[in-house]
Coordinates of C-alpha atoms and ligand atoms in Angstrom, one line a residue:
M1 CA 92.0 103.2 77.8
G2 CA 90.2 104.0 74.5
K3 CA 86.5 103.2 74.0
H4 CA 85.5 100.3 74.5
A5 CA 82.1 98.4 75.4
E6 CA 80.0 98.7 79.1
W7 CA 78.3 96.5 81.0
D8 CA 74.6 97.2 81.1
E9 CA 74.6 96.4 84.8
A10 CA 77.3 95.1 87.5
P11 CA 77.5 91.7 86.5
G12 CA 78.2 91.0 91.3
E13 CA 74.3 91.6 91.1
L14 CA 73.2 90.5 88.9
L15 CA 75.2 86.3 89.0
R16 CA 75.2 86.4 93.2
A17 CA 72.8 83.8 94.5
G18 CA 70.5 84.9 96.8
R19 CA 68.5 83.3 99.0
D20 CA 65.0 81.7 96.7
F21 CA 67.8 81.3 93.8
V22 CA 66.7 78.6 91.8
L23 CA 69.4 76.6 89.7
A24 CA 66.7 74.9 87.6
D25 CA 65.7 78.9 86.3
L26 CA 70.0 78.9 85.3
D27 CA 69.6 79.9 81.2
R28 CA 73.5 79.2 80.9
D29 CA 73.7 80.7 77.4
A30 CA 72.8 83.5 78.7
T31 CA 75.0 86.8 79.0
P32 CA 73.4 88.6 82.2
G33 CA 74.7 92.7 81.9
W34 CA 76.2 92.0 79.0
S35 CA 74.4 93.4 75.4
E36 CA 77.4 93.7 73.1
G37 CA 78.1 90.2 72.2
K38 CA 81.7 88.0 72.1
A39 CA 84.2 91.0 69.7
A40 CA 83.1 93.5 72.2
A41 CA 83.8 91.6 75.4
E42 CA 86.9 90.3 74.5
K43 CA 88.3 94.4 73.3
A44 CA 86.6 95.2 77.2
M45 CA 88.0 92.4 78.4
A46 CA 91.4 93.3 77.7
A47 CA 91.0 97.0 78.8
R48 CA 89.9 96.0 82.1
G49 CA 92.7 93.5 82.6
E50 CA 95.5 96.6 82.3
E51 CA 93.5 98.0 84.9
L52 CA 93.0 95.0 86.9
S53 CA 97.1 94.6 86.8
D54 CA 97.2 98.0 88.0
L55 CA 95.1 96.8 90.7
Q56 CA 97.1 93.7 91.7
E57 CA 100.5 95.7 91.7
R58 CA 98.2 97.8 94.5
L59 CA 97.4 95.2 96.5
F60 CA 101.0 93.0 95.6
A61 CA 102.8 96.2 97.5
D62 CA 100.1 96.5 100.1
G63 CA 101.2 93.0 101.0
R64 CA 104.7 93.6 101.1
T65 CA 104.6 96.8 103.2
G66 CA 102.8 95.5 106.5
G67 CA 98.9 95.4 104.6
D68 CA 96.7 91.8 105.6
R69 CA 94.7 91.9 102.4
S70 CA 94.1 89.5 100.3
V71 CA 91.7 87.8 97.0
L72 CA 91.1 84.6 97.0
L73 CA 88.9 83.8 93.9
V74 CA 87.1 80.2 94.4
L75 CA 86.2 78.7 91.0
Q76 CA 84.0 75.1 90.9
G77 CA 81.7 73.5 87.9
L78 CA 81.7 70.5 86.7
D79 CA 84.2 69.1 83.7
T80 CA 84.0 71.1 80.8
A81 CA 82.7 74.3 82.9
G82 CA 85.1 76.2 81.7
K83 CA 87.7 77.0 85.3
G84 CA 91.7 76.3 83.4
G85 CA 90.2 78.5 81.0
I86 CA 89.1 81.4 83.0
V87 CA 93.1 80.6 85.4
R88 CA 94.6 80.6 81.6
H89 CA 92.8 83.7 80.4
V90 CA 91.7 85.6 83.3
L91 CA 94.9 85.3 85.8
G92 CA 96.7 84.9 82.8
M93 CA 96.7 88.7 82.7
L94 CA 98.1 88.9 86.0
D95 CA 101.5 89.1 87.2
P96 CA 101.9 85.4 88.1
Q97 CA 104.4 86.5 90.9
G98 CA 101.1 87.9 92.7
V99 CA 99.4 84.7 91.7
A100 CA 98.4 82.3 94.1
L101 CA 96.6 78.9 92.2
A102 CA 96.2 75.7 93.8
S103 CA 94.3 72.8 91.9
F104 CA 92.5 70.4 94.2
G105 CA 91.8 66.9 92.7
V106 CA 91.2 63.4 94.7
P107 CA 92.7 63.6 98.1
T108 CA 96.3 61.9 98.1
A109 CA 97.2 59.7 100.1
E110 CA 98.8 62.0 102.9
E111 CA 96.0 64.3 102.4
R112 CA 93.6 61.7 103.7
K113 CA 95.0 61.6 106.3
H114 CA 94.1 64.8 108.1
H115 CA 90.9 67.0 107.7
H116 CA 89.1 67.9 104.5
L117 CA 90.2 70.7 105.1
W118 CA 93.2 71.0 105.8
R119 CA 95.2 71.4 102.9
I120 CA 92.6 74.1 102.0
R121 CA 94.2 76.0 104.5
R122 CA 97.6 75.6 103.7
A123 CA 97.2 77.0 100.1
L124 CA 95.4 79.9 101.6
P125 CA 97.0 83.3 99.7
P126 CA 99.3 85.1 101.6
A127 CA 99.0 89.0 102.2
G128 CA 99.4 90.2 99.2
K129 CA 98.3 87.8 96.7
I130 CA 95.0 86.6 94.6
G131 CA 94.9 82.8 95.4
V132 CA 93.1 81.0 93.0
F133 CA 91.3 77.5 94.0
D134 CA 90.2 75.1 90.7
R135 CA 87.9 73.3 92.9
S136 CA 87.6 73.4 96.5
H137 CA 86.6 72.8 100.4
Y138 CA 83.4 72.8 98.3
E139 CA 83.7 69.4 96.6
Q140 CA 82.9 68.1 100.1
V141 CA 78.9 68.7 99.4
L142 CA 79.7 67.6 95.8
V143 CA 81.5 64.8 94.7
V144 CA 81.9 63.8 98.1
K145 CA 78.5 64.0 98.8
V146 CA 77.6 62.7 95.5
D147 CA 79.4 59.8 95.3
G148 CA 78.5 59.8 99.3
L149 CA 82.3 58.9 100.4
E150 CA 81.7 59.9 104.2
P151 CA 78.6 59.2 106.0
A152 CA 75.7 61.6 104.7
E153 CA 74.9 62.5 108.8
E154 CA 78.8 63.8 108.5
N155 CA 78.7 65.5 105.0
E156 CA 75.1 67.4 106.3
G157 CA 77.7 68.7 109.3
R158 CA 79.4 70.2 106.2
Y159 CA 77.4 73.2 105.2
A160 CA 77.5 74.7 108.5
E161 CA 81.4 73.8 108.9
L162 CA 82.3 76.0 105.3
N163 CA 80.0 78.9 106.6
R164 CA 82.4 79.0 109.7
F165 CA 85.8 78.8 107.5
D166 CA 84.7 80.9 104.5
R167 CA 84.4 83.7 107.7
Q168 CA 87.1 83.2 109.2
V169 CA 88.8 83.1 106.1
V170 CA 87.5 87.0 105.3
N171 CA 87.7 88.1 108.9
A172 CA 91.5 87.4 108.9
G173 CA 91.6 89.7 105.4
T174 CA 91.0 87.7 102.7
T175 CA 88.0 89.2 100.1
L176 CA 86.5 85.8 99.1
I177 CA 84.8 85.5 95.1
K178 CA 83.4 82.5 94.9
V179 CA 82.6 81.2 91.6
A180 CA 80.4 78.6 89.9
L181 CA 80.6 78.4 86.0
M182 CA 77.3 77.0 85.5
V183 CA 77.2 74.7 81.7
S184 CA 74.1 72.8 80.7
Y185 CA 74.0 69.1 79.3
E186 CA 73.8 69.8 75.9
E187 CA 77.5 72.1 76.7
Q188 CA 79.3 69.5 78.2
G189 CA 78.5 67.2 75.8
A190 CA 79.3 68.9 73.0
R191 CA 83.1 69.7 74.8
L192 CA 83.7 66.3 76.0
R193 CA 83.1 65.3 72.6
E194 CA 85.7 67.4 71.2
R195 CA 87.7 66.3 73.6
L196 CA 87.7 62.9 71.9
E197 CA 87.7 63.9 68.4
R198 CA 91.1 66.0 68.4
D199 CA 94.3 64.7 69.6
D200 CA 95.4 67.4 71.0
K201 CA 92.4 67.9 73.5
H202 CA 92.5 63.9 74.6
W203 CA 94.7 64.8 77.5
K204 CA 92.1 67.2 79.2
Y205 CA 89.8 63.9 78.8
N206 CA 88.9 61.6 81.8
P207 CA 86.3 58.4 81.0
G208 CA 85.6 59.1 84.5
D209 CA 84.4 61.9 83.0
V210 CA 81.0 60.0 81.4
D211 CA 80.5 58.6 84.6
T212 CA 80.1 62.1 86.1
R213 CA 78.3 63.2 83.8
L214 CA 75.4 60.0 84.0
K215 CA 74.9 61.3 87.5
W216 CA 74.2 65.0 86.3
D217 CA 71.1 65.8 88.0
E218 CA 72.5 64.6 91.4
F219 CA 75.2 66.9 90.8
Q220 CA 72.7 69.6 90.1
G221 CA 70.7 68.6 93.5
A222 CA 74.0 68.9 95.4
Y223 CA 74.9 72.8 94.0
Q224 CA 71.9 73.4 94.5
E225 CA 72.2 73.1 98.0
M226 CA 75.3 74.2 98.3
F227 CA 74.3 77.2 96.9
T228 CA 70.7 77.6 99.2
R229 CA 73.2 76.4 102.6
T230 CA 76.6 78.8 101.7
S231 CA 75.8 82.1 99.9
T232 CA 76.3 83.9 102.5
E233 CA 76.5 87.7 103.3
A234 CA 80.6 87.2 104.2
A235 CA 80.8 85.1 101.2
P236 CA 78.6 84.7 98.6
W237 CA 78.1 82.5 95.8
Y238 CA 78.2 84.0 92.4
V239 CA 76.9 81.9 89.7
V240 CA 78.1 82.4 85.6
P241 CA 76.5 81.1 82.8
A242 CA 79.1 79.2 81.3
D243 CA 78.0 78.4 77.9
H244 CA 80.2 81.3 76.4
K245 CA 83.3 80.7 77.5
W246 CA 83.8 84.7 76.9
Y247 CA 80.9 85.7 79.0
A248 CA 82.6 83.9 82.1
R249 CA 85.6 85.3 81.5
I250 CA 84.8 88.7 81.0
A251 CA 82.5 88.4 84.0
V252 CA 84.7 86.4 86.1
T253 CA 86.9 89.7 85.2
E254 CA 84.5 92.1 86.6
L255 CA 83.6 90.3 90.0
L256 CA 87.7 90.0 90.3
Y257 CA 88.3 94.1 89.4
R258 CA 85.3 95.2 91.7
A259 CA 86.5 93.0 94.3
L260 CA 90.7 94.7 94.2
S261 CA 89.1 98.2 93.6
D262 CA 86.4 98.0 96.8
L263 CA 90.2 97.3 98.3
D264 CA 90.6 100.8 98.2
L265 CA 94.1 100.7 98.6
S266 CA 97.0 103.3 97.5
W267 CA 100.4 103.0 96.9
P268 CA 102.7 102.1 99.9
T269 CA 103.9 105.6 101.6
A270 CA 107.6 105.0 101.3
D271 CA 109.2 104.6 105.0
F272 CA 112.5 106.2 104.8
D273 CA 113.3 109.9 103.3
V274 CA 112.9 110.3 99.8
E275 CA 114.8 113.3 99.2
K276 CA 117.9 112.5 101.5
E277 CA 117.9 108.8 99.3
K278 CA 118.2 110.6 96.1
A279 CA 120.8 112.5 97.3
R280 CA 122.7 109.4 98.4
L281 CA 122.3 108.0 95.4
A282 CA 123.1 110.5 92.9
A283 CA 126.4 110.9 95.0
T284 CA 127.3 108.1 93.7
M285 CA 126.7 108.9 90.3
S286 CA 129.8 109.8 87.7
E287 CA 126.9 110.9 85.8
P288 CA 124.6 113.1 87.4
G289 CA 121.9 113.4 83.7
Y290 CA 122.0 109.6 83.0
Q291 CA 118.2 107.8 82.5
A292 CA 117.6 104.6 82.7
H293 CA 117.6 103.0 79.4
E294 CA 113.9 101.2 79.8
H295 CA 112.1 104.0 81.4
Q296 CA 109.9 102.7 84.8
D297 CA 106.5 104.2 83.7
T298 CA 107.5 102.6 80.4
D299 CA 106.9 99.1 80.7
G300 CA 103.7 98.4 81.4
G301 CA 103.3 98.7 85.7
R302 CA 105.9 95.7 85.9
G303 CA 109.1 95.5 86.9
G304 CA 109.6 98.0 89.1
G305 CA 110.5 95.3 91.9
G306 CA 107.4 94.9 93.4
G307 CA 106.2 97.6 95.6
G308 CA 107.6 100.3 97.0
G309 CA 110.0 102.1 96.3
T310 CA 108.9 102.7 92.7
G311 CA 108.9 106.2 92.9
S312 CA 107.3 110.0 92.1
K313 CA 106.3 109.0 89.0
E314 CA 104.7 105.8 89.3
K315 CA 102.6 107.5 91.5
D316 CA 101.9 110.7 88.6
K317 CA 101.2 107.7 86.8
K318 CA 99.0 106.1 88.6
G319 CA 98.0 109.7 89.1
K320 CA 96.5 110.7 85.5
K321 CA 94.3 108.3 84.9
G322 CA 92.0 109.0 88.5
K323 CA 89.8 107.2 90.6
K324 CA 92.1 104.6 90.9
G325 CA 93.9 107.8 93.6
K326 CA 92.0 107.1 97.0
K327 CA 93.6 107.1 100.7
K328 CA 93.3 103.6 102.7
K329 CA 95.6 104.8 105.5
Ligands
AMP401 P1 90.2 67.8 87.5 O1 89.8 69.2 88.0 O2 90.1 67.3 85.4 O3 91.5 67.3 87.0 O4 89.4 66.3 88.0 C1 90.0 66.6 89.8 C2 89.3 65.1 90.1 O5 89.0 65.3 91.6 C3 87.4 65.4 90.5 O6 86.9 64.1 89.9 C4 86.9 66.4 91.0 O7 85.9 65.5 91.9 C5 87.6 65.0 92.4 N1 87.3 65.5 93.7 C6 88.1 66.7 93.9 N2 88.1 67.0 95.4 C7 87.5 65.7 96.2 C8 87.4 65.6 96.9 N3 87.4 66.5 98.2 N4 87.2 64.2 97.0 C9 87.0 63.0 96.3 N5 87.5 64.0 95.0 C10 87.3 65.2 94.7
MG402 MG1 88.2 66.6 84.9

């Protein structure tokens, strides 16, 4: 792993929105728990990425062998907050086979025929996967509330409904990590301007973004209300200062890492007789000492065919790294 900088304090504790969380007091330019700056953060993040990738493979293997666990990362934030950057830079460190990404925009005609949670339920991650929601069911108490897209009385009932939904998701075996990326007004303005100034960023700009920006205070109010009423024990909100993209990325990497590590997953044990299978296989080989060109241990932990039978070499390698060789079953 080599030497790299460390968190002063786990971001999970620092960023979780508690009962008395006050959004107006959040310094969006701050980097809570990280005092080493950007270059050190990028190095540490790459190292964490490898560990995260290893944990992801365990989750994937667990899902393939009857486990019911999954993880869902919910990303909320106004335009330019960096949701796409998290997907690219954090989830991009993982095996795409194990990631289920869903983006939620203005509901389509088909989606509008159903309850607002219909499209959300269909996108929940199956066992073994890390789901990522780029926007989510929480838009119901953000844009829908601010723009008055449903009657206020109906909208008022959404908070309890969202809490119930989250509890169901958690009870079904999913670790829910709800992340709100919060940029400052100035930073959002600068990022939008950059989108307009650069030809290669025009595709990211939407004239509607300025209309949303004009409702800044209403949106901040809606976010505050959302944190107060839906940051629960089972599914807390993590409020991430997002003026520094590198900070938001390393913070979300760490939140994911902790969540996966807390699952405490061991490698599934073979449901076949390994020695017997070795003997059966050997009997089919004309050169018993023949070694595979690309050793399964040296391909970065991938390519073993997705869990299950990667064999004892793989197990030894993970075992040597320590800390993750815990037993679950
Ligand atoms: P983007 O994330 O930039 O692709 O934009 C998606 C747009 O869809 C944003 O303007 C959201 O406010 C909007 N959106 C997402 N969910 C809903 C919803 N449930 N109702 C109305 N608009 C939504
Ligand atoms: Mg947008």
